[in-house]
Structure formats: structure tokens, C-alpha cells
mmCIF file with all atom_site columns, C-alpha atoms in Angstrom:
data_model
loop_
_atom_site.group_PDB
_atom_site.id
_atom_site.type_symbol
_atom_site.label_atom_id
_atom_site.label_alt_id
_atom_site.label_comp_id
_atom_site.label_asym_id
_atom_site.label_entity_id
_atom_site.label_seq_id
_atom_site.pdbx_PDB_ins_code
_atom_site.Cartn_x
_atom_site.Cartn_y
_atom_site.Cartn_z
_atom_site.occupancy
_atom_site.B_iso_or_equiv
_atom_site.pdbx_formal_charge
_atom_site.auth_seq_id
_atom_site.auth_comp_id
_atom_site.auth_asym_id
_atom_site.auth_atom_id
_atom_site.pdbx_PDB_model_num
ATOM 1   C CA . MET A 1 1   ? 0.008   -0.033 -0.014 1.00 71.00 ? 16  MET A CA 1
ATOM 2   C CA . TYR A 1 2   ? 0.811   2.971  -0.446 1.00 85.00 ? 17  TYR A CA 1
ATOM 3   C CA . PHE A 1 3   ? -0.403  6.992  0.101  1.00 89.00 ? 18  PHE A CA 1
ATOM 4   C CA . ASP A 1 4   ? -2.487  8.300  -3.164 1.00 95.00 ? 19  ASP A CA 1
ATOM 5   C CA . ALA A 1 5   ? -2.755  11.885 -2.635 1.00 96.00 ? 20  ALA A CA 1
ATOM 6   C CA . TYR A 1 6   ? -5.997  11.884 -5.427 1.00 97.00 ? 21  TYR A CA 1
ATOM 7   C CA . ALA A 1 7   ? -7.610  8.547  -3.765 1.00 96.00 ? 22  ALA A CA 1
ATOM 8   C CA . THR A 1 8   ? -7.459  10.312 -0.172 1.00 97.00 ? 23  THR A CA 1
ATOM 9   C CA . GLY A 1 9   ? -8.807  13.678 -1.434 1.00 97.00 ? 24  GLY A CA 1
ATOM 10  C CA . LYS A 1 10  ? -11.289 11.204 -2.605 1.00 97.00 ? 25  LYS A CA 1
ATOM 11  C CA . ARG A 1 11  ? -12.521 9.641  0.436  1.00 96.00 ? 26  ARG A CA 1
ATOM 12  C CA . ILE A 1 12  ? -12.371 12.969 2.835  1.00 97.00 ? 27  ILE A CA 1
ATOM 13  C CA . GLN A 1 13  ? -15.270 14.716 0.039  1.00 98.00 ? 28  GLN A CA 1
ATOM 14  C CA . GLN A 1 14  ? -17.025 11.050 0.270  1.00 96.00 ? 29  GLN A CA 1
ATOM 15  C CA . LEU A 1 15  ? -17.362 11.039 4.114  1.00 96.00 ? 30  LEU A CA 1
ATOM 16  C CA . ARG A 1 16  ? -17.798 14.828 3.916  1.00 96.00 ? 31  ARG A CA 1
ATOM 17  C CA . LYS A 1 17  ? -20.872 14.147 1.576  1.00 97.00 ? 32  LYS A CA 1
ATOM 18  C CA . ALA A 1 18  ? -21.823 11.120 4.156  1.00 95.00 ? 33  ALA A CA 1
ATOM 19  C CA . ASN A 1 19  ? -21.773 13.715 6.674  1.00 94.00 ? 34  ASN A CA 1
ATOM 20  C CA . GLY A 1 20  ? -24.115 16.277 4.902  1.00 96.00 ? 35  GLY A CA 1
ATOM 21  C CA . MET A 1 21  ? -21.390 19.005 5.389  1.00 96.00 ? 36  MET A CA 1
ATOM 22  C CA . THR A 1 22  ? -20.570 21.408 2.575  1.00 97.00 ? 37  THR A CA 1
ATOM 23  C CA . GLN A 1 23  ? -16.842 21.912 1.611  1.00 97.00 ? 38  GLN A CA 1
ATOM 24  C CA . GLU A 1 24  ? -17.500 25.905 3.240  1.00 97.00 ? 39  GLU A CA 1
ATOM 25  C CA . GLN A 1 25  ? -19.129 23.531 6.479  1.00 97.00 ? 40  GLN A CA 1
ATOM 26  C CA . PHE A 1 26  ? -15.917 21.893 7.175  1.00 98.00 ? 41  PHE A CA 1
ATOM 27  C CA . ALA A 1 27  ? -13.706 24.258 6.594  1.00 97.00 ? 42  ALA A CA 1
ATOM 28  C CA . VAL A 1 28  ? -15.461 25.979 9.481  1.00 97.00 ? 43  VAL A CA 1
ATOM 29  C CA . GLU A 1 29  ? -14.467 22.734 11.313 1.00 96.00 ? 44  GLU A CA 1
ATOM 30  C CA . LEU A 1 30  ? -11.751 22.450 10.338 1.00 97.00 ? 45  LEU A CA 1
ATOM 31  C CA . ASN A 1 31  ? -10.705 26.173 10.994 1.00 96.00 ? 46  ASN A CA 1
ATOM 32  C CA . THR A 1 32  ? -9.366  26.381 7.964  1.00 97.00 ? 47  THR A CA 1
ATOM 33  C CA . SER A 1 33  ? -9.764  27.855 4.215  1.00 97.00 ? 48  SER A CA 1
ATOM 34  C CA . ASP A 1 34  ? -12.751 26.175 1.545  1.00 96.00 ? 49  ASP A CA 1
ATOM 35  C CA . ARG A 1 35  ? -10.631 26.217 -0.886 1.00 98.00 ? 50  ARG A CA 1
ATOM 36  C CA . HIS A 1 36  ? -7.907  24.078 0.745  1.00 98.00 ? 51  HIS A CA 1
ATOM 37  C CA . ILE A 1 37  ? -10.204 21.340 1.354  1.00 98.00 ? 52  ILE A CA 1
ATOM 38  C CA . ARG A 1 38  ? -11.138 22.697 -2.451 1.00 98.00 ? 53  ARG A CA 1
ATOM 39  C CA . ARG A 1 39  ? -7.626  21.170 -2.711 1.00 98.00 ? 54  ARG A CA 1
ATOM 40  C CA . ILE A 1 40  ? -7.651  18.630 -0.329 1.00 98.00 ? 55  ILE A CA 1
ATOM 41  C CA . GLU A 1 41  ? -10.378 16.796 -2.368 1.00 98.00 ? 56  GLU A CA 1
ATOM 42  C CA . ARG A 1 42  ? -9.016  17.032 -5.760 1.00 98.00 ? 57  ARG A CA 1
ATOM 43  C CA . GLY A 1 43  ? -5.715  15.806 -4.841 1.00 97.00 ? 58  GLY A CA 1
ATOM 44  C CA . GLU A 1 44  ? -3.865  18.896 -5.255 1.00 97.00 ? 59  GLU A CA 1
ATOM 45  C CA . GLU A 1 45  ? -2.384  19.404 -1.242 1.00 96.00 ? 60  GLU A CA 1
ATOM 46  C CA . THR A 1 46  ? -2.120  17.741 1.045  1.00 95.00 ? 61  THR A CA 1
ATOM 47  C CA . PRO A 1 47  ? -3.697  18.008 4.844  1.00 96.00 ? 62  PRO A CA 1
ATOM 48  C CA . SER A 1 48  ? -1.446  18.695 7.703  1.00 95.00 ? 63  SER A CA 1
ATOM 49  C CA . ILE A 1 49  ? -1.184  15.795 10.844 1.00 95.00 ? 64  ILE A CA 1
ATOM 50  C CA . ASP A 1 50  ? -3.016  17.439 12.693 1.00 95.00 ? 65  ASP A CA 1
ATOM 51  C CA . LEU A 1 51  ? -5.857  18.651 10.389 1.00 97.00 ? 66  LEU A CA 1
ATOM 52  C CA . PHE A 1 52  ? -5.444  15.041 9.846  1.00 96.00 ? 67  PHE A CA 1
ATOM 53  C CA . VAL A 1 53  ? -6.457  14.594 13.151 1.00 95.00 ? 68  VAL A CA 1
ATOM 54  C CA . GLU A 1 54  ? -9.068  16.758 13.342 1.00 96.00 ? 69  GLU A CA 1
ATOM 55  C CA . MET A 1 55  ? -11.027 15.546 10.213 1.00 97.00 ? 70  MET A CA 1
ATOM 56  C CA . VAL A 1 56  ? -10.747 11.236 12.027 1.00 95.00 ? 71  VAL A CA 1
ATOM 57  C CA . ALA A 1 57  ? -12.401 12.873 15.005 1.00 94.00 ? 72  ALA A CA 1
ATOM 58  C CA . VAL A 1 58  ? -15.157 14.719 12.882 1.00 95.00 ? 73  VAL A CA 1
ATOM 59  C CA . PHE A 1 59  ? -16.129 12.354 10.974 1.00 94.00 ? 74  PHE A CA 1
ATOM 60  C CA . ASN A 1 60  ? -15.568 9.003  13.186 1.00 90.00 ? 75  ASN A CA 1
ATOM 61  C CA . THR A 1 61  ? -13.513 7.223  11.190 1.00 90.00 ? 76  THR A CA 1
ATOM 62  C CA . SER A 1 62  ? -9.280  5.847  11.436 1.00 88.00 ? 77  SER A CA 1
ATOM 63  C CA . LEU A 1 63  ? -6.384  7.936  10.031 1.00 91.00 ? 78  LEU A CA 1
ATOM 64  C CA . ASP A 1 64  ? -5.629  4.826  8.039  1.00 90.00 ? 79  ASP A CA 1
ATOM 65  C CA . TYR A 1 65  ? -8.908  4.865  6.455  1.00 91.00 ? 80  TYR A CA 1
ATOM 66  C CA . LEU A 1 66  ? -8.619  8.213  5.367  1.00 93.00 ? 81  LEU A CA 1
ATOM 67  C CA . LEU A 1 67  ? -4.977  7.318  4.300  1.00 93.00 ? 82  LEU A CA 1
ATOM 68  C CA . LEU A 1 68  ? -4.344  4.270  2.893  1.00 92.00 ? 83  LEU A CA 1
ATOM 69  C CA . GLY A 1 69  ? -8.098  3.713  2.324  1.00 91.00 ? 84  GLY A CA 1
ATOM 70  C CA . THR A 1 70  ? -7.609  -0.013 4.618  1.00 87.00 ? 85  THR A CA 1
ATOM 71  C CA . ALA A 1 71  ? -11.151 -0.647 7.186  1.00 78.00 ? 86  ALA A CA 1
ATOM 72  C CA . PRO A 1 72  ? -10.753 -1.411 10.429 1.00 71.00 ? 87  PRO A CA 1
ATOM 73  C CA . SER A 1 73  ? -10.863 -4.972 10.491 1.00 73.00 ? 88  SER A CA 1
ATOM 74  C CA . GLU A 1 74  ? -14.067 -7.119 12.356 1.00 79.00 ? 89  GLU A CA 1
ATOM 75  C CA . ARG A 1 75  ? -11.711 -7.432 15.915 1.00 83.00 ? 90  ARG A CA 1
ATOM 76  C CA . GLU A 1 76  ? -11.391 -3.739 15.846 1.00 77.00 ? 91  GLU A CA 1
ATOM 77  C CA . GLU A 1 77  ? -15.224 -3.043 15.291 1.00 78.00 ? 92  GLU A CA 1
ATOM 78  C CA . GLN A 1 78  ? -15.781 -5.492 18.567 1.00 85.00 ? 93  GLN A CA 1
ATOM 79  C CA . LEU A 1 79  ? -13.445 -3.660 20.121 1.00 87.00 ? 94  LEU A CA 1
ATOM 80  C CA . LYS A 1 80  ? -14.328 -0.300 19.600 1.00 81.00 ? 95  LYS A CA 1
ATOM 81  C CA . ARG A 1 81  ? -18.249 -1.287 20.479 1.00 85.00 ? 96  ARG A CA 1
ATOM 82  C CA . LYS A 1 82  ? -17.333 -2.697 23.720 1.00 91.00 ? 97  LYS A CA 1
ATOM 83  C CA . LEU A 1 83  ? -15.053 0.123  24.585 1.00 89.00 ? 98  LEU A CA 1
ATOM 84  C CA . TYR A 1 84  ? -18.071 2.763  23.596 1.00 84.00 ? 99  TYR A CA 1
ATOM 85  C CA . ALA A 1 85  ? -20.812 0.599  25.829 1.00 90.00 ? 100 ALA A CA 1
ATOM 86  C CA . LYS A 1 86  ? -18.492 0.965  28.578 1.00 92.00 ? 101 LYS A CA 1
ATOM 87  C CA . LEU A 1 87  ? -17.625 4.980  28.360 1.00 90.00 ? 102 LEU A CA 1
ATOM 88  C CA . HIS A 1 88  ? -21.349 4.443  27.860 1.00 90.00 ? 103 HIS A CA 1
ATOM 89  C CA . ARG A 1 89  ? -21.778 3.163  30.879 1.00 92.00 ? 104 ARG A CA 1
ATOM 90  C CA . ILE A 1 90  ? -19.131 4.990  32.852 1.00 93.00 ? 105 ILE A CA 1
ATOM 91  C CA . ALA A 1 91  ? -21.213 8.326  31.450 1.00 91.00 ? 106 ALA A CA 1
ATOM 92  C CA . ARG A 1 92  ? -24.648 7.184  33.069 1.00 91.00 ? 107 ARG A CA 1
ATOM 93  C CA . SER A 1 93  ? -23.538 6.322  36.082 1.00 91.00 ? 108 SER A CA 1
ATOM 94  C CA . LEU A 1 94  ? -21.172 9.493  36.715 1.00 92.00 ? 109 LEU A CA 1
ATOM 95  C CA . ASP A 1 95  ? -24.876 11.348 35.543 1.00 89.00 ? 110 ASP A CA 1
ATOM 96  C CA . ALA A 1 96  ? -26.902 9.470  38.573 1.00 88.00 ? 111 ALA A CA 1
ATOM 97  C CA . ILE A 1 97  ? -24.081 10.642 41.246 1.00 89.00 ? 112 ILE A CA 1
ATOM 98  C CA . ALA A 1 98  ? -24.199 13.949 40.181 1.00 88.00 ? 113 ALA A CA 1
ATOM 99  C CA . SER A 1 99  ? -27.898 14.379 40.393 1.00 86.00 ? 114 SER A CA 1
ATOM 100 C CA . ASP A 1 100 ? -27.386 12.656 43.886 1.00 82.00 ? 115 ASP A CA 1
ATOM 101 C CA . LEU A 1 101 ? -24.848 15.829 44.564 1.00 79.00 ? 116 LEU A CA 1
#
């Protein structure tokens, strides 16, 4: 596998559209310009590592997927679901404790 700026741009574009965001909205979310987003989506520019990390958070995806197009394994997905469930239980417990105070 190798990094392909064009393919990465297309994945970013697909994720942006799947999340119902315009380039302008996405740019505001990432604190960058819509011109920069357009150039990234066309493969003409590559985001900084900081911008990639922000995109991962916005899209709730992995850096591997953005950079190389590799999807997480089923095991990774299972672990992520288990972690999310545990964190959700902890959050509910903390809410219950906070409401008792």
C-alpha cells in the first residue's frame, strides 16, 4: 500500500458528503479555508497531520482509512463497540452520581 493524495481526497470528499456537510461547513469545522478543502479533495494538496487528526475526529473514522483506504478489521470494530458501551455506562453512572449531589 502507498499514499495516494487523489484517492485520499476522494475519501475525504465522500465522508464529508455522507455527513451532509458542504465544503464551506467542513472548512469552518476544521478552522481552515474552503479553498484548502477543495484542493485537498482534488488531491492537489495534502492536509497537515493536525488536520488529518481533526478529520478523523469529525468523521469518527481511522487515520488508516483516510490515508490508505483500509477499513478496520471486524475485531477492531468489536473492540470499539465494547469500549463505547463501557464508556456509555460510565457516563450514565457519573450522571446519576451528579444528580444525587
